Amino acid sequence: MNPIVISKQTARRFVLGKQGLWPGRRWKGKKGTAQAIEACEAVQLDPLNVTARSQDIVLHSRVLDYKPKYLHEVLYKDRLFFDYGGWLAVYPMRELPYWRVHMERRSHAKSIDGFMVHHGELLEQVRAELRQRGPLGNRDMDGNAVADHYRGRKDTSLALYYMWISGELMMHHRDGFNRVYDFRENIAPKEYDYVAGAEEAENYFARKMVAFMGMKREGNMRGELHNYMRENYSIAEMKSLLERWKESGMFAQVRVGEGRETYLVLTEDVPALESLEKGRVPKGWNPKDTTTLDEVTLLSSLDIVSARGRAKKLFDFDYKWEVYVPAHKRRWGYYVLPILYGDDLVARLDPKLDRTTMTLEIKGFWHEDDAPVKDAAFASALARGLIRFAEFLEAKRIAISTIHPPRLRAAVKKIFARESEIIVR
């Protein structure tokens, strides 16, 4: 079967739409928060809080009237989701049986298995304290200091982490961003607390990899499936699996324009691709409020549509998360957010929230050469996107002196004065 050929615009819109970013927010409130996480397949968690944490910016960009408490509630009160992994993310609780395959296999990794074997007495001590005292965090347990280790400074902290990563513990809740653990059987709903079959898990994770990315480069499947299944696949084994999945109807093959690279999409998503190629919005994608042409959307630095080099590939947009880049080597700024306008990334800004004055400072603003910065429609969309973001942060003031050209800044300021009580300086 020949690959489906799509335009680059269709590819952009498809990836954005699968993630609920285009043509606008299609979920609302707490219920919409759960729907968004389900649709996105996973939401990465990160502790940095320059304006808001990455996961909250991700959900704010997809969910009308989003509040951070909604994520906490669907995760730790309703137990619809759980957070897990070295690449820390939120996943639907219904996936736990497949993740338990991963967890059991991961427990045999050299670093984890070695710790478990040599610290049996410590592990029993931690288990006894959890049974006696209930959910506990690193700070709740006395332990011995360990040599500098990025997973913990005490042996009890490492024990809790390894018991969590191998599935014995789950996250009861987070205090700020600090983990509080409990036994899995005290947290997981019984209908999901079992271990799936290995082949079933393999099929599930293959599907998830493609669903998460929207379009998944076929050549990347082997390495990433290893990360899920903790199994080393040969090139021949991977080729056989890919053929099986395509023949079974799980995946369809796609090419973008004249490119030679092939991508996988879920076969069930082919009708959406066909609609997009015809210039139509796929069924179920209509926004509840404004579109991304009416109002720009600020993307999280870690948003899956633009992180990991995808911004360049999909949008011809240079982007790098520069948090860990030395200040003098940064091209843009510490925590820069891409700006989505319509179906394209057209600019970026570096925001910081001064919590003493509740001022949202735009420390830097950089637009693409072809960005429509002279258009009144873009000025309006930028202002309204900034208003929504500032209101989400509960900012009282916003500093926009870095926005340029001056005519764009003046237009943004005028719209703030007309449509928001936030003071502009």
Tab-separated table of C-alpha atoms in Angstrom:
chain	number	residue	atom	x	y	z
A	1	MET	CA	0.000	0.000	0.000
A	2	ASN	CA	1.388	3.418	-0.968
A	3	PRO	CA	1.791	6.097	1.707
A	4	ILE	CA	-0.817	8.843	1.965
A	5	VAL	CA	0.746	12.114	0.788
A	6	ILE	CA	-0.263	15.263	2.672
A	7	SER	CA	0.800	18.913	2.566
A	8	LYS	CA	2.954	20.478	5.249
A	9	GLN	CA	0.020	22.641	6.302
A	10	THR	CA	-2.101	19.530	6.777
A	11	ALA	CA	0.694	17.968	8.845
A	12	ARG	CA	0.865	21.075	11.063
A	13	ARG	CA	-2.868	21.281	11.522
A	14	PHE	CA	-3.148	17.575	12.200
A	15	VAL	CA	-0.470	17.543	14.893
A	16	LEU	CA	-1.889	20.695	16.480
A	17	GLY	CA	-5.440	19.423	16.243
A	18	LYS	CA	-4.698	16.016	17.722
A	19	GLN	CA	-3.303	17.883	20.716
A	20	GLY	CA	-6.345	20.150	20.986
A	21	LEU	CA	-4.501	23.344	20.019
A	22	TRP	CA	-6.077	24.069	16.619
A	23	PRO	CA	-8.364	25.624	15.566
A	24	GLY	CA	-8.917	26.582	19.236
A	25	ARG	CA	-9.633	25.283	22.725
A	26	ARG	CA	-12.238	22.518	22.574
A	27	TRP	CA	-12.470	21.590	26.250
A	28	LYS	CA	-13.628	23.505	29.306
A	29	GLY	CA	-13.268	23.396	33.096
A	30	LYS	CA	-12.452	20.391	35.254
A	31	LYS	CA	-14.266	17.904	33.019
A	32	GLY	CA	-12.411	19.346	30.046
A	33	THR	CA	-9.103	18.973	31.889
A	34	ALA	CA	-9.627	15.209	32.093
A	35	GLN	CA	-10.768	15.088	28.447
A	36	ALA	CA	-7.698	17.034	27.341
A	37	ILE	CA	-5.241	14.745	29.138
A	38	GLU	CA	-6.964	11.704	27.626
A	39	ALA	CA	-6.788	13.190	24.140
A	40	CYS	CA	-3.161	14.279	24.539
A	41	GLU	CA	-2.150	10.758	25.758
A	42	ALA	CA	0.332	12.224	28.284
A	43	VAL	CA	1.195	15.570	29.855
A	44	GLN	CA	4.771	16.089	30.996
A	45	LEU	CA	5.300	17.379	34.546
A	46	ASP	CA	8.069	19.806	35.449
A	47	PRO	CA	8.772	21.613	38.744
A	48	LEU	CA	9.975	24.959	37.331
A	49	ASN	CA	7.522	27.748	38.042
A	50	VAL	CA	8.621	30.929	36.282
A	51	THR	CA	5.051	32.002	35.515
A	52	ALA	CA	3.241	28.692	35.930
A	53	ARG	CA	4.448	25.103	35.729
A	54	SER	CA	4.763	23.566	32.268
A	55	GLN	CA	1.858	21.158	32.785
A	56	ASP	CA	-0.450	24.020	33.742
A	57	ILE	CA	0.568	26.068	30.698
A	58	VAL	CA	-0.053	22.983	28.525
A	59	LEU	CA	-3.555	22.570	29.931
A	60	HIS	CA	-4.311	26.313	29.932
A	61	SER	CA	-3.525	26.350	26.198
A	62	ARG	CA	-6.091	23.603	25.578
A	63	VAL	CA	-8.810	24.055	28.214
A	64	LEU	CA	-11.079	27.073	28.675
A	65	ASP	CA	-11.223	28.364	32.252
A	66	TYR	CA	-8.463	25.974	33.326
A	67	LYS	CA	-7.223	26.156	36.923
A	68	PRO	CA	-4.220	24.213	38.334
A	69	LYS	CA	-6.444	22.731	41.043
A	70	TYR	CA	-8.290	20.788	38.330
A	71	LEU	CA	-5.156	18.791	37.509
A	72	HIS	CA	-4.595	18.032	41.194
A	73	GLU	CA	-8.196	16.876	41.574
A	74	VAL	CA	-8.385	14.566	38.540
A	75	LEU	CA	-4.980	13.112	39.495
A	76	TYR	CA	-5.067	12.694	43.249
A	77	LYS	CA	-8.726	12.874	44.272
A	78	ASP	CA	-10.669	11.345	41.392
A	79	ARG	CA	-7.776	8.957	40.517
A	80	LEU	CA	-8.515	9.217	36.808
A	81	PHE	CA	-4.784	9.547	36.126
A	82	PHE	CA	-1.404	8.769	37.675
A	83	ASP	CA	2.033	10.322	37.316
A	84	TYR	CA	5.060	8.194	36.641
A	85	GLY	CA	8.501	7.890	35.080
A	86	GLY	CA	11.983	9.309	34.775
A	87	TRP	CA	10.431	11.354	31.949
A	88	LEU	CA	7.728	12.380	34.393
A	89	ALA	CA	4.242	12.555	32.927
A	90	VAL	CA	0.560	12.128	33.698
A	91	TYR	CA	-1.133	9.073	32.152
A	92	PRO	CA	-4.715	7.749	32.184
A	93	MET	CA	-5.256	5.313	35.079
A	94	ARG	CA	-6.782	2.792	32.646
A	95	GLU	CA	-3.259	2.325	31.226
A	96	LEU	CA	-1.861	1.011	34.508
A	97	PRO	CA	-1.983	-2.695	33.477
A	98	TYR	CA	0.371	-1.946	30.559
A	99	TRP	CA	2.623	0.248	32.647
A	100	ARG	CA	2.880	-2.548	35.198
A	101	VAL	CA	4.619	-4.602	32.512
A	102	HIS	CA	7.068	-1.724	32.101
A	103	MET	CA	7.447	-1.311	35.877
A	104	GLU	CA	8.219	-4.970	36.523
A	105	ARG	CA	10.794	-5.064	33.750
A	106	ARG	CA	12.293	-1.792	34.874
A	107	SER	CA	12.779	-3.152	38.385
A	108	HIS	CA	15.406	-5.488	36.873
A	109	ALA	CA	17.504	-2.609	35.532
A	110	LYS	CA	21.010	-2.804	36.968
A	111	SER	CA	20.805	0.368	39.054
A	112	ILE	CA	17.409	-0.455	40.563
A	113	ASP	CA	17.955	-4.182	41.034
A	114	GLY	CA	21.352	-3.566	42.616
A	115	PHE	CA	19.891	-1.106	45.099
A	116	MET	CA	17.044	-3.477	46.005
A	117	VAL	CA	19.377	-6.437	46.520
A	118	HIS	CA	21.818	-4.551	48.742
A	119	HIS	CA	19.295	-2.568	50.788
A	120	GLY	CA	16.725	-5.162	51.832
A	121	GLU	CA	16.678	-4.024	55.458
A	122	LEU	CA	16.193	-0.392	54.446
A	123	LEU	CA	13.306	-1.309	52.130
A	124	GLU	CA	11.589	-3.215	54.929
A	125	GLN	CA	12.015	-0.212	57.201
A	126	VAL	CA	10.388	2.052	54.599
A	127	ARG	CA	7.514	-0.405	54.093
A	128	ALA	CA	6.954	-0.631	57.863
A	129	GLU	CA	6.796	3.158	58.182
A	130	LEU	CA	4.331	3.440	55.311
A	131	ARG	CA	2.106	0.767	56.870
A	132	GLN	CA	2.245	2.425	60.271
A	133	ARG	CA	2.098	6.121	59.335
A	134	GLY	CA	0.301	6.151	55.991
A	135	PRO	CA	1.388	8.169	52.936
A	136	LEU	CA	4.871	9.644	53.329
A	137	GLY	CA	7.225	11.917	51.427
A	138	ASN	CA	10.981	12.223	51.428
A	139	ARG	CA	10.868	14.852	54.164
A	140	ASP	CA	8.803	12.621	56.449
A	141	MET	CA	11.492	9.959	56.799
A	142	ASP	CA	14.848	10.040	58.554
A	143	GLY	CA	17.605	8.507	56.496
A	144	ASN	CA	21.309	8.414	55.992
A	145	ALA	CA	22.940	10.914	53.669
A	146	VAL	CA	24.142	9.489	50.374
A	147	ALA	CA	26.746	10.765	47.943
A	148	ASP	CA	25.385	13.359	45.540
A	149	HIS	CA	22.572	11.615	43.667
A	150	TYR	CA	20.032	13.388	41.484
A	151	ARG	CA	17.252	11.059	42.697
A	152	GLY	CA	17.663	11.879	46.381
A	153	ARG	CA	19.991	12.983	49.169
A	154	LYS	CA	19.041	10.230	51.643
A	155	ASP	CA	18.949	6.468	51.360
A	156	THR	CA	15.244	6.538	52.303
A	157	SER	CA	14.583	8.966	49.437
A	158	LEU	CA	16.257	6.609	46.982
A	159	ALA	CA	14.313	3.675	48.414
A	160	LEU	CA	11.008	5.496	47.931
A	161	TYR	CA	11.955	6.508	44.397
A	162	TYR	CA	13.006	3.000	43.325
A	163	MET	CA	9.930	1.428	44.931
A	164	TRP	CA	7.833	3.932	42.953
A	165	ILE	CA	9.611	3.456	39.633
A	166	SER	CA	9.282	-0.340	39.962
A	167	GLY	CA	5.559	-0.108	40.747
A	168	GLU	CA	5.388	-1.050	44.411
A	169	LEU	CA	4.410	2.509	45.320
A	170	MET	CA	2.349	5.151	43.545
A	171	MET	CA	1.950	8.855	44.079
A	172	HIS	CA	-0.650	9.551	46.733
A	173	HIS	CA	-0.426	13.292	46.086
A	174	ARG	CA	2.080	16.105	45.760
A	175	ASP	CA	2.756	18.787	48.327
A	176	GLY	CA	3.732	21.621	46.025
A	177	PHE	CA	5.835	19.475	43.745
A	178	ASN	CA	7.183	17.174	46.487
A	179	ARG	CA	6.188	13.540	46.145
A	180	VAL	CA	4.045	11.817	48.774
A	181	TYR	CA	3.955	8.023	48.289
A	182	ASP	CA	1.685	5.154	49.278
A	183	PHE	CA	1.371	1.481	48.330
A	184	ARG	CA	-0.057	0.893	44.870
A	185	GLU	CA	-2.907	-1.247	46.201
A	186	ASN	CA	-4.083	1.691	48.331
A	187	ILE	CA	-4.304	3.983	45.310
A	188	ALA	CA	-5.023	2.105	42.082
A	189	PRO	CA	-8.665	1.155	41.397
A	190	LYS	CA	-8.894	-2.631	41.583
A	191	GLU	CA	-10.139	-2.966	38.000
A	192	TYR	CA	-6.829	-1.541	36.759
A	193	ASP	CA	-4.440	-3.129	39.231
A	194	TYR	CA	-3.218	-6.117	37.232
A	195	VAL	CA	-0.381	-6.906	34.825
A	196	ALA	CA	-1.296	-7.057	31.134
A	197	GLY	CA	0.175	-9.682	28.815
A	198	ALA	CA	3.505	-8.797	27.217
A	199	GLU	CA	2.229	-8.812	23.611
A	200	GLU	CA	-0.858	-6.829	24.591
A	201	ALA	CA	1.366	-4.227	26.287
A	202	GLU	CA	3.678	-4.113	23.267
A	203	ASN	CA	0.755	-3.394	20.937
A	204	TYR	CA	-0.672	-0.836	23.322
A	205	PHE	CA	2.556	1.108	23.703
A	206	ALA	CA	3.176	1.068	19.951
A	207	ARG	CA	-0.231	2.618	19.433
A	208	LYS	CA	0.352	5.124	22.217
A	209	MET	CA	3.665	6.282	20.752
A	210	VAL	CA	1.959	7.177	17.483
A	211	ALA	CA	-1.149	8.671	19.099
A	212	PHE	CA	0.960	10.905	21.359
A	213	MET	CA	2.950	12.389	18.492
A	214	GLY	CA	0.028	12.451	16.031
A	215	MET	CA	2.499	11.576	13.293
A	216	LYS	CA	5.377	9.347	14.373
A	217	ARG	CA	8.542	8.970	12.314
A	218	GLU	CA	8.685	5.300	11.362
A	219	GLY	CA	12.435	5.097	11.855
A	220	ASN	CA	12.129	6.110	15.534
A	221	MET	CA	9.829	3.296	16.593
A	222	ARG	CA	12.513	0.792	17.549
A	223	GLY	CA	14.339	2.885	20.145
A	224	GLU	CA	11.208	4.303	21.728
A	225	LEU	CA	9.410	0.973	21.995
A	226	HIS	CA	12.470	-0.254	23.891
A	227	ASN	CA	11.927	2.569	26.408
A	228	TYR	CA	8.394	1.362	27.054
A	229	MET	CA	8.962	-2.398	26.967
A	230	ARG	CA	12.565	-2.480	28.286
A	231	GLU	CA	13.397	-4.922	25.531
A	232	ASN	CA	16.126	-4.714	22.902
A	233	TYR	CA	14.536	-5.122	19.486
A	234	SER	CA	16.670	-6.084	16.535
A	235	ILE	CA	16.148	-4.268	13.237
A	236	ALA	CA	14.551	-7.411	11.812
A	237	GLU	CA	12.190	-7.791	14.777
A	238	MET	CA	11.105	-4.173	14.497
A	239	LYS	CA	10.499	-4.488	10.770
A	240	SER	CA	8.335	-7.550	11.366
A	241	LEU	CA	6.335	-5.773	14.081
A	242	LEU	CA	5.786	-2.714	11.899
A	243	GLU	CA	4.524	-4.840	9.024
A	244	ARG	CA	2.190	-6.684	11.375
A	245	TRP	CA	0.768	-3.468	12.804
A	246	LYS	CA	0.211	-1.952	9.361
A	247	GLU	CA	-1.373	-5.120	7.992
A	248	SER	CA	-3.671	-5.372	11.024
A	249	GLY	CA	-4.962	-1.874	10.320
A	250	MET	CA	-3.482	-0.205	13.395
A	251	PHE	CA	-1.332	2.226	11.413
A	252	ALA	CA	-1.362	3.982	8.057
A	253	GLN	CA	1.756	5.363	6.382
A	254	VAL	CA	2.090	9.064	5.538
A	255	ARG	CA	4.535	11.271	3.632
A	256	VAL	CA	4.681	15.052	3.823
A	257	GLY	CA	4.926	16.805	0.468
A	258	GLU	CA	7.935	15.684	-1.582
A	259	GLY	CA	9.742	14.371	1.497
A	260	ARG	CA	11.076	10.817	1.492
A	261	GLU	CA	10.594	10.200	5.206
A	262	THR	CA	7.613	8.065	6.179
A	263	TYR	CA	5.447	8.618	9.236
A	264	LEU	CA	2.872	6.470	10.962
A	265	VAL	CA	-0.586	7.694	11.937
A	266	LEU	CA	-3.442	5.810	13.538
A	267	THR	CA	-5.656	4.409	10.784
A	268	GLU	CA	-8.652	5.838	12.628
A	269	ASP	CA	-7.159	9.312	12.060
A	270	VAL	CA	-7.045	9.035	8.266
A	271	PRO	CA	-10.514	10.674	7.863
A	272	ALA	CA	-9.202	13.689	9.812
A	273	LEU	CA	-6.223	13.936	7.458
A	274	GLU	CA	-8.553	13.731	4.445
A	275	SER	CA	-10.746	16.518	5.847
A	276	LEU	CA	-7.730	18.716	6.475
A	277	GLU	CA	-6.417	18.167	2.941
A	278	LYS	CA	-9.786	19.458	1.692
A	279	GLY	CA	-9.495	22.543	3.890
A	280	ARG	CA	-12.129	21.391	6.362
A	281	VAL	CA	-12.057	21.190	10.158
A	282	PRO	CA	-12.412	17.533	11.215
A	283	LYS	CA	-15.462	16.419	13.148
A	284	GLY	CA	-15.220	17.191	16.850
A	285	TRP	CA	-12.438	19.760	16.474
A	286	ASN	CA	-14.554	22.930	16.573
A	287	PRO	CA	-13.454	25.275	19.390
A	288	LYS	CA	-15.734	26.249	22.265
A	289	ASP	CA	-14.663	29.881	22.108
A	290	THR	CA	-12.080	31.800	20.072
A	291	THR	CA	-9.851	30.350	17.370
A	292	THR	CA	-6.075	30.715	17.232
A	293	LEU	CA	-6.601	33.430	14.599
A	294	ASP	CA	-8.846	35.388	16.985
A	295	GLU	CA	-6.427	34.947	19.890
A	296	VAL	CA	-2.848	33.665	19.943
A	297	THR	CA	-1.962	30.748	22.189
A	298	LEU	CA	1.209	30.682	24.263
A	299	LEU	CA	2.694	27.190	24.223
A	300	SER	CA	4.596	25.632	27.079
A	301	SER	CA	8.346	25.368	26.586
A	302	LEU	CA	7.903	21.583	26.826
A	303	ASP	CA	4.802	21.290	24.631
A	304	ILE	CA	5.068	18.150	22.537
A	305	VAL	CA	4.073	19.971	19.317
A	306	SER	CA	7.144	22.222	19.403
A	307	ALA	CA	9.689	20.643	21.781
A	308	ARG	CA	12.334	18.051	20.839
A	309	GLY	CA	13.114	19.703	17.502
A	310	ARG	CA	9.557	19.500	16.186
A	311	ALA	CA	9.219	23.296	15.906
A	312	LYS	CA	11.834	23.347	13.144
A	313	LYS	CA	10.487	20.292	11.353
A	314	LEU	CA	6.801	21.216	11.419
A	315	PHE	CA	6.868	25.010	11.470
A	316	ASP	CA	10.335	26.021	10.182
A	317	PHE	CA	10.647	27.717	13.571
A	318	ASP	CA	13.947	27.709	15.451
A	319	TYR	CA	13.301	26.876	19.062
A	320	LYS	CA	15.302	25.563	21.971
A	321	TRP	CA	14.451	25.365	25.670
A	322	GLU	CA	17.327	27.396	27.083
A	323	VAL	CA	16.805	26.861	30.808
A	324	TYR	CA	20.018	24.838	31.029
A	325	VAL	CA	21.978	27.001	28.584
A	326	PRO	CA	24.431	29.421	30.302
A	327	ALA	CA	22.950	32.931	30.286
A	328	HIS	CA	25.658	34.383	28.059
A	329	LYS	CA	25.024	31.687	25.434
A	330	ARG	CA	21.247	32.030	25.267
A	331	ARG	CA	19.828	33.181	21.970
A	332	TRP	CA	16.484	34.190	23.462
A	333	GLY	CA	15.824	33.738	27.177
A	334	TYR	CA	15.418	31.538	30.229
A	335	TYR	CA	11.858	30.248	29.797
A	336	VAL	CA	10.728	31.255	26.315
A	337	LEU	CA	7.232	30.318	25.097
A	338	PRO	CA	6.407	29.869	21.384
A	339	ILE	CA	3.426	31.880	20.111
A	340	LEU	CA	0.856	30.040	17.999
A	341	TYR	CA	-1.155	32.192	15.571
A	342	GLY	CA	-3.545	30.335	13.304
A	343	ASP	CA	-1.687	27.141	12.425
A	344	ASP	CA	1.821	28.586	12.623
A	345	LEU	CA	4.459	29.566	15.176
A	346	VAL	CA	5.187	33.214	14.441
A	347	ALA	CA	7.013	34.575	17.500
A	348	ARG	CA	8.308	33.791	20.976
A	349	LEU	CA	8.396	35.638	24.276
A	350	ASP	CA	10.220	35.289	27.591
A	351	PRO	CA	7.752	35.847	30.461
A	352	LYS	CA	8.334	36.089	34.198
A	353	LEU	CA	5.795	36.617	36.950
A	354	ASP	CA	6.908	38.934	39.760
A	355	ARG	CA	4.829	37.495	42.585
A	356	THR	CA	5.498	40.386	44.964
A	357	THR	CA	3.697	42.856	42.671
A	358	MET	CA	1.846	40.278	40.531
A	359	THR	CA	3.371	41.805	37.428
A	360	LEU	CA	3.749	39.700	34.306
A	361	GLU	CA	7.010	40.887	32.760
A	362	ILE	CA	7.623	40.231	29.069
A	363	LYS	CA	11.402	40.198	29.301
A	364	GLY	CA	11.898	39.574	25.593
A	365	PHE	CA	9.878	39.287	22.390
A	366	TRP	CA	11.177	37.933	19.081
A	367	HIS	CA	9.057	37.565	15.949
A	368	GLU	CA	9.788	35.685	12.744
A	369	ASP	CA	10.751	37.732	9.678
A	370	ASP	CA	7.448	36.901	7.986
A	371	ALA	CA	5.278	37.352	11.092
A	372	PRO	CA	2.322	39.700	10.403
A	373	VAL	CA	3.402	42.231	13.037
A	374	LYS	CA	1.978	45.163	11.023
A	375	ASP	CA	-1.486	43.631	10.759
A	376	ALA	CA	-4.235	44.875	13.060
A	377	ALA	CA	-5.668	41.342	13.247
A	378	PHE	CA	-2.413	39.984	14.664
A	379	ALA	CA	-2.124	42.835	17.178
A	380	SER	CA	-5.636	42.041	18.370
A	381	ALA	CA	-4.912	38.302	18.585
A	382	LEU	CA	-1.642	38.901	20.467
A	383	ALA	CA	-3.294	41.242	22.957
A	384	ARG	CA	-6.156	38.837	23.641
A	385	GLY	CA	-3.787	35.902	24.078
A	386	LEU	CA	-1.736	37.944	26.553
A	387	ILE	CA	-4.880	39.027	28.410
A	388	ARG	CA	-6.017	35.414	28.801
A	389	PHE	CA	-2.560	34.302	29.943
A	390	ALA	CA	-2.198	37.169	32.423
A	391	GLU	CA	-5.668	36.512	33.849
A	392	PHE	CA	-4.807	32.826	34.204
A	393	LEU	CA	-1.777	33.869	36.273
A	394	GLU	CA	-3.950	36.352	38.234
A	395	ALA	CA	-1.548	39.117	37.266
A	396	LYS	CA	-2.524	42.696	38.115
A	397	ARG	CA	-0.011	44.350	35.784
A	398	ILE	CA	1.857	43.517	32.612
A	399	ALA	CA	5.100	45.029	31.313
A	400	ILE	CA	5.268	44.943	27.500
A	401	SER	CA	8.085	47.401	26.699
A	402	THR	CA	10.042	44.680	24.849
A	403	ILE	CA	7.265	44.026	22.337
A	404	HIS	CA	8.182	45.473	18.954
A	405	PRO	CA	7.712	47.118	16.549
A	406	PRO	CA	6.366	50.105	18.543
A	407	ARG	CA	3.195	50.161	16.467
A	408	LEU	CA	2.410	46.581	17.545
A	409	ARG	CA	3.108	47.454	21.197
A	410	ALA	CA	0.824	50.486	21.009
A	411	ALA	CA	-1.987	48.412	19.494
A	412	VAL	CA	-1.621	45.744	22.198
A	413	LYS	CA	-1.695	48.424	24.897
A	414	LYS	CA	-4.869	49.956	23.457
A	415	ILE	CA	-6.688	46.600	23.458
A	416	PHE	CA	-5.644	45.927	27.061
A	417	ALA	CA	-7.058	49.317	28.080
A	418	ARG	CA	-10.339	48.544	26.334
A	419	GLU	CA	-10.833	44.880	27.290
A	420	SER	CA	-9.006	44.240	30.577
A	421	GLU	CA	-8.504	45.752	34.005
A	422	ILE	CA	-4.836	44.677	33.979
A	423	ILE	CA	-2.543	47.708	34.100
A	424	VAL	CA	-0.071	47.940	31.203
A	425	ARG	CA	3.329	49.540	31.453
